[in-house]
Amino acid sequence: MCIFAKDNITNIINMAQKHIPDSSCQYFNEKEETLTREQIEALQLERLQATVKHCMNSPFYKARFEEAGIKPEDIKTLDDIRKIPFTTKKDLRDTYPFGMASTSLKDCIRLHSSSGTTGNPTVILHTQNDIDEWANQVARNLWMVGLRPDDVFQNSSGYGMFTGGLGFQYGAERVGMLTIPAAAGNSLRQIKFMTDFGTTALHAVPSYVTRLKEVMDQAGVDPKTDTKLRVLAIGAEPHSEEQRRRIEEMMGVKAYNSFGMSEMCGPGVGFECPEQNGLHFWEDYYIVEIVDPETLEPVADGEIGELVLTTLCREAMPLLRYRTRDLTRVLGRSCPCGRNHVRIDRMKGRSDDMIVLRGVNIFPIQIEKILMQFPELANNYLITLTTDEDNDNMTVEVELEELFTDDFQRLLKLTSDVKRALKDEILLTPHVKLVPKGSLPVSEGKAVRVVDKRTVYQ
Amino acid sequence: MTIKQLSIFIENKGGTLIKVLDLLSKANIQIIASTIADTKDYGIYRVLCNNPSQAYIILKEAGINVQLADVIALSIDDEPGRAASAIKTLSDDGISILYMYSFLWKGKGVLVFRTDPAEKAKETIMIKKLSFLTEADFA
């Protein structure tokens, strides 16, 4: 099953990815990776037209196009993409679970879902081709940074619904590497895997690498001499250039930034090449736009705006002009590595209030919801994010409604109860601090709920 | 038998204590004894004063987290071993002390504490005829 008409260009790409190139080749998909800008744009237009047409199978997009008064045939040039309305996370929630699908469920083989703690979950469906193309993107990335079939790849992502697990698993297997689905946590076991199995490449969220190094130090393991580690793939949480350099130095390896989001497929969407000067976003798979989050008009290259992505190869659930809410900018459209796919800067922040902490997406409303379940607590709270010795942490300060006891044990119990309830909701344990009523800043109008002091945003 | 003590929740940072003291001072409240217990993040300031009910209203109206706690104030002779024997009497009856502080008042020692369980301490004090102070003693 393939939705795209085959011609000279698409023939090169479709389903060609089962092939593993010779290890001496620096590209995994040489033809696609080395397309000229002109070829990229021609391919994008063709795939955009096919995708838009395919989207008319989705009840959501069919209605959306009718409302906007446009037809698939109106997309004649790449610039015509601006006629298409944006798609948002809210649209995904509103069409839960299957209202966004452009194929029948019979053709789908996989479903990933977000936790849905701020409303309906979001559901992302995949056909066999979607899974194959996803694996190809991840494989392309890993090959790009020098990984080959004789490498040993350890993935410390959470598996299950979190796409960093299966996404990297399939991609690393596609390269032909021995792939270890170590999954998240249990640092001592991770280290044992690394030394016993000769791990040469590790995928982890940046803060976990730091944690792993601490445990290595305690266990007397030096990553530089006691492991064969040479490549790190880091992503799923914002981190600064300085943080990356520190990680590289402490582990004695190269660390490459990875970008992905489950709405597009998962990891694989963008990745740094050996130049480490921006992430190549694969434009044979996506149309990348950067827009002003207020006016929604495109911004010039180099200017910061919201990343908007359109899928070009997705069958089950293509998304048109999806607002990622991530803020970034275009660094360039050429690169000494020979790839002309757009280079995107590391993520600079969010255009909504979502917090990305240690790979977990958290909305302040989730925290609010939990705090409000405790009658002892007042309505005012403040979330502070800090980087302490390379670890990103969250502190939740919350005002006490009534001093219901002067017994410390009971106050400490309240603190630990709040902590546990928050952990169940956001999957991370924040520091919880009770403060007297009236001591948190109250701003005019909308209260400031989040203060981000992490070094990445400095 | 119990007396009212102000328990005030304060943040562990500069300027928070003076705010409370200022409010009490302006209302002409006299502090008899006070103590601060603190954790890393916050503290509880415990105050015995001449007019706890009025002080409570004033602090409450100023938006301060305050509670009126019932505490026991035992009066003991100002001699070595008196505190030990008073507390042993309670301890022998299975009563534990949640917190305690002491001061001198008109030539006598005063032990202020909260117990767990609360009611049983009163019984023991009555039966064993320990001497205690009432709010009227401080007013």
CSV table of N, CA, C and O in Angstrom, one decimal, chain A residues 44-84:
chain,number,residue,atom,x,y,z
A,44,GLN,N,8.7,18.1,-2.4
A,44,GLN,CA,7.8,18.5,-1.4
A,44,GLN,C,6.4,18.9,-2.0
A,44,GLN,O,5.4,18.5,-1.5
A,45,LEU,N,6.4,19.6,-3.1
A,45,LEU,CA,5.2,20.0,-3.7
A,45,LEU,C,4.4,18.8,-4.1
A,45,LEU,O,3.2,18.7,-3.8
A,46,GLU,N,5.1,17.9,-4.8
A,46,GLU,CA,4.4,16.7,-5.2
A,46,GLU,C,3.8,15.9,-4.0
A,46,GLU,O,2.6,15.5,-4.1
A,47,ARG,N,4.6,15.8,-3.0
A,47,ARG,CA,4.1,15.0,-1.8
A,47,ARG,C,3.0,15.8,-1.0
A,47,ARG,O,2.1,15.2,-0.4
A,48,LEU,N,3.1,17.1,-1.0
A,48,LEU,CA,2.1,17.9,-0.3
A,48,LEU,C,0.8,17.7,-1.0
A,48,LEU,O,-0.3,17.5,-0.4
A,49,GLN,N,0.8,17.8,-2.4
A,49,GLN,CA,-0.4,17.6,-3.1
A,49,GLN,C,-1.0,16.2,-2.9
A,49,GLN,O,-2.3,16.1,-2.7
A,50,ALA,N,-0.2,15.2,-2.9
A,50,ALA,CA,-0.7,13.9,-2.6
A,50,ALA,C,-1.2,13.7,-1.2
A,50,ALA,O,-2.3,13.1,-0.9
A,51,THR,N,-0.5,14.4,-0.2
A,51,THR,CA,-0.9,14.3,1.2
A,51,THR,C,-2.3,15.0,1.4
A,51,THR,O,-3.2,14.4,2.0
A,52,VAL,N,-2.4,16.2,0.8
A,52,VAL,CA,-3.7,16.9,0.9
A,52,VAL,C,-4.8,16.1,0.4
A,52,VAL,O,-5.9,16.0,1.0
A,53,LYS,N,-4.6,15.5,-0.8
A,53,LYS,CA,-5.6,14.7,-1.4
A,53,LYS,C,-6.0,13.6,-0.5
A,53,LYS,O,-7.2,13.3,-0.3
A,54,HIS,N,-5.0,12.9,0.0
A,54,HIS,CA,-5.2,11.8,0.9
A,54,HIS,C,-5.9,12.2,2.2
A,54,HIS,O,-6.8,11.5,2.7
A,55,CYS,N,-5.7,13.4,2.7
A,55,CYS,CA,-6.3,13.9,3.9
A,55,CYS,C,-7.8,14.0,3.7
A,55,CYS,O,-8.5,14.1,4.8
A,56,MET,N,-8.3,14.1,2.5
A,56,MET,CA,-9.8,14.2,2.3
A,56,MET,C,-10.5,12.9,2.8
A,56,MET,O,-11.7,12.9,2.9
A,57,ASN,N,-9.7,11.9,3.0
A,57,ASN,CA,-10.3,10.7,3.6
A,57,ASN,C,-10.6,10.8,5.1
A,57,ASN,O,-11.2,10.0,5.7
A,58,SER,N,-10.0,11.9,5.7
A,58,SER,CA,-10.2,12.1,7.1
A,58,SER,C,-11.4,13.0,7.3
A,58,SER,O,-11.4,14.1,6.7
A,59,PRO,N,-12.3,12.6,8.1
A,59,PRO,CA,-13.5,13.5,8.4
A,59,PRO,C,-13.2,14.8,8.9
A,59,PRO,O,-13.8,15.8,8.5
A,60,PHE,N,-12.1,14.9,9.7
A,60,PHE,CA,-11.7,16.2,10.2
A,60,PHE,C,-11.2,17.1,9.1
A,60,PHE,O,-11.7,18.2,9.0
A,61,TYR,N,-10.3,16.6,8.3
A,61,TYR,CA,-9.7,17.5,7.3
A,61,TYR,C,-10.7,17.9,6.2
A,61,TYR,O,-10.7,18.9,5.6
A,62,LYS,N,-11.6,16.9,5.9
A,62,LYS,CA,-12.6,17.2,4.9
A,62,LYS,C,-13.5,18.4,5.3
A,62,LYS,O,-13.7,19.3,4.6
A,63,ALA,N,-13.9,18.3,6.6
A,63,ALA,CA,-14.7,19.4,7.1
A,63,ALA,C,-13.9,20.7,7.2
A,63,ALA,O,-14.4,21.8,6.9
A,64,ARG,N,-12.7,20.6,7.6
A,64,ARG,CA,-11.8,21.7,7.8
A,64,ARG,C,-11.6,22.5,6.4
A,64,ARG,O,-11.6,23.7,6.3
A,65,PHE,N,-11.4,21.7,5.4
A,65,PHE,CA,-11.2,22.3,4.0
A,65,PHE,C,-12.5,22.9,3.5
A,65,PHE,O,-12.5,24.0,2.9
A,66,GLU,N,-13.6,22.3,3.8
A,66,GLU,CA,-14.9,22.9,3.4
A,66,GLU,C,-15.1,24.2,4.1
A,66,GLU,O,-15.5,25.2,3.5
A,67,GLU,N,-14.9,24.2,5.4
A,67,GLU,CA,-15.0,25.4,6.2
A,67,GLU,C,-14.2,26.6,5.6
A,67,GLU,O,-14.6,27.7,5.5
A,68,ALA,N,-12.9,26.2,5.3
A,68,ALA,CA,-12.0,27.2,4.8
A,68,ALA,C,-12.2,27.5,3.3
A,68,ALA,O,-11.6,28.5,2.8
A,69,GLY,N,-13.1,26.8,2.7
A,69,GLY,CA,-13.4,27.1,1.3
A,69,GLY,C,-12.3,26.8,0.3
A,69,GLY,O,-12.1,27.5,-0.7
A,70,ILE,N,-11.5,25.8,0.7
A,70,ILE,CA,-10.4,25.4,-0.3
A,70,ILE,C,-10.6,23.9,-0.7
A,70,ILE,O,-11.2,23.1,0.0
A,71,LYS,N,-10.0,23.6,-1.8
A,71,LYS,CA,-10.0,22.3,-2.4
A,71,LYS,C,-8.5,21.8,-2.5
A,71,LYS,O,-7.6,22.6,-2.7
A,72,PRO,N,-8.3,20.5,-2.5
A,72,PRO,CA,-6.9,20.0,-2.7
A,72,PRO,C,-6.3,20.6,-4.0
A,72,PRO,O,-5.1,20.9,-4.0
A,73,GLU,N,-7.1,20.8,-5.0
A,73,GLU,CA,-6.6,21.3,-6.3
A,73,GLU,C,-6.0,22.7,-6.2
A,73,GLU,O,-5.3,23.2,-7.1
A,74,ASP,N,-6.4,23.4,-5.1
A,74,ASP,CA,-5.9,24.8,-4.9
A,74,ASP,C,-4.5,24.9,-4.5
A,74,ASP,O,-3.9,25.9,-4.5
A,75,ILE,N,-3.9,23.7,-4.2
A,75,ILE,CA,-2.5,23.7,-3.8
A,75,ILE,C,-1.7,23.5,-5.1
A,75,ILE,O,-1.5,22.4,-5.5
A,76,LYS,N,-1.2,24.6,-5.6
A,76,LYS,CA,-0.5,24.6,-6.9
A,76,LYS,C,1.0,24.8,-6.7
A,76,LYS,O,1.8,24.4,-7.6
A,77,THR,N,1.3,25.6,-5.7
A,77,THR,CA,2.8,25.8,-5.4
A,77,THR,C,3.0,25.5,-3.9
A,77,THR,O,2.0,25.4,-3.2
A,78,LEU,N,4.3,25.5,-3.5
A,78,LEU,CA,4.6,25.2,-2.1
A,78,LEU,C,4.0,26.4,-1.2
A,78,LEU,O,3.6,26.1,-0.1
A,79,ASP,N,4.0,27.6,-1.8
A,79,ASP,CA,3.5,28.7,-1.0
A,79,ASP,C,2.0,28.6,-0.7
A,79,ASP,O,1.5,29.2,0.2
A,80,ASP,N,1.3,27.8,-1.6
A,80,ASP,CA,-0.1,27.7,-1.4
A,80,ASP,C,-0.4,26.9,0.0
A,80,ASP,O,-1.6,26.9,0.4
A,81,ILE,N,0.6,26.4,0.6
A,81,ILE,CA,0.4,25.7,1.9
A,81,ILE,C,-0.2,26.7,2.9
A,81,ILE,O,-1.0,26.3,3.8
A,82,ARG,N,0.0,28.0,2.6
A,82,ARG,CA,-0.5,29.0,3.6
A,82,ARG,C,-2.0,29.2,3.5
A,82,ARG,O,-2.6,29.8,4.3
A,83,LYS,N,-2.6,28.6,2.5
A,83,LYS,CA,-4.0,28.6,2.4
A,83,LYS,C,-4.7,27.6,3.4
A,83,LYS,O,-5.9,27.7,3.7
A,84,ILE,N,-3.9,26.6,3.8
A,84,ILE,CA,-4.4,25.5,4.6
A,84,ILE,C,-4.4,26.0,6.1
A,84,ILE,O,-3.4,26.5,6.6
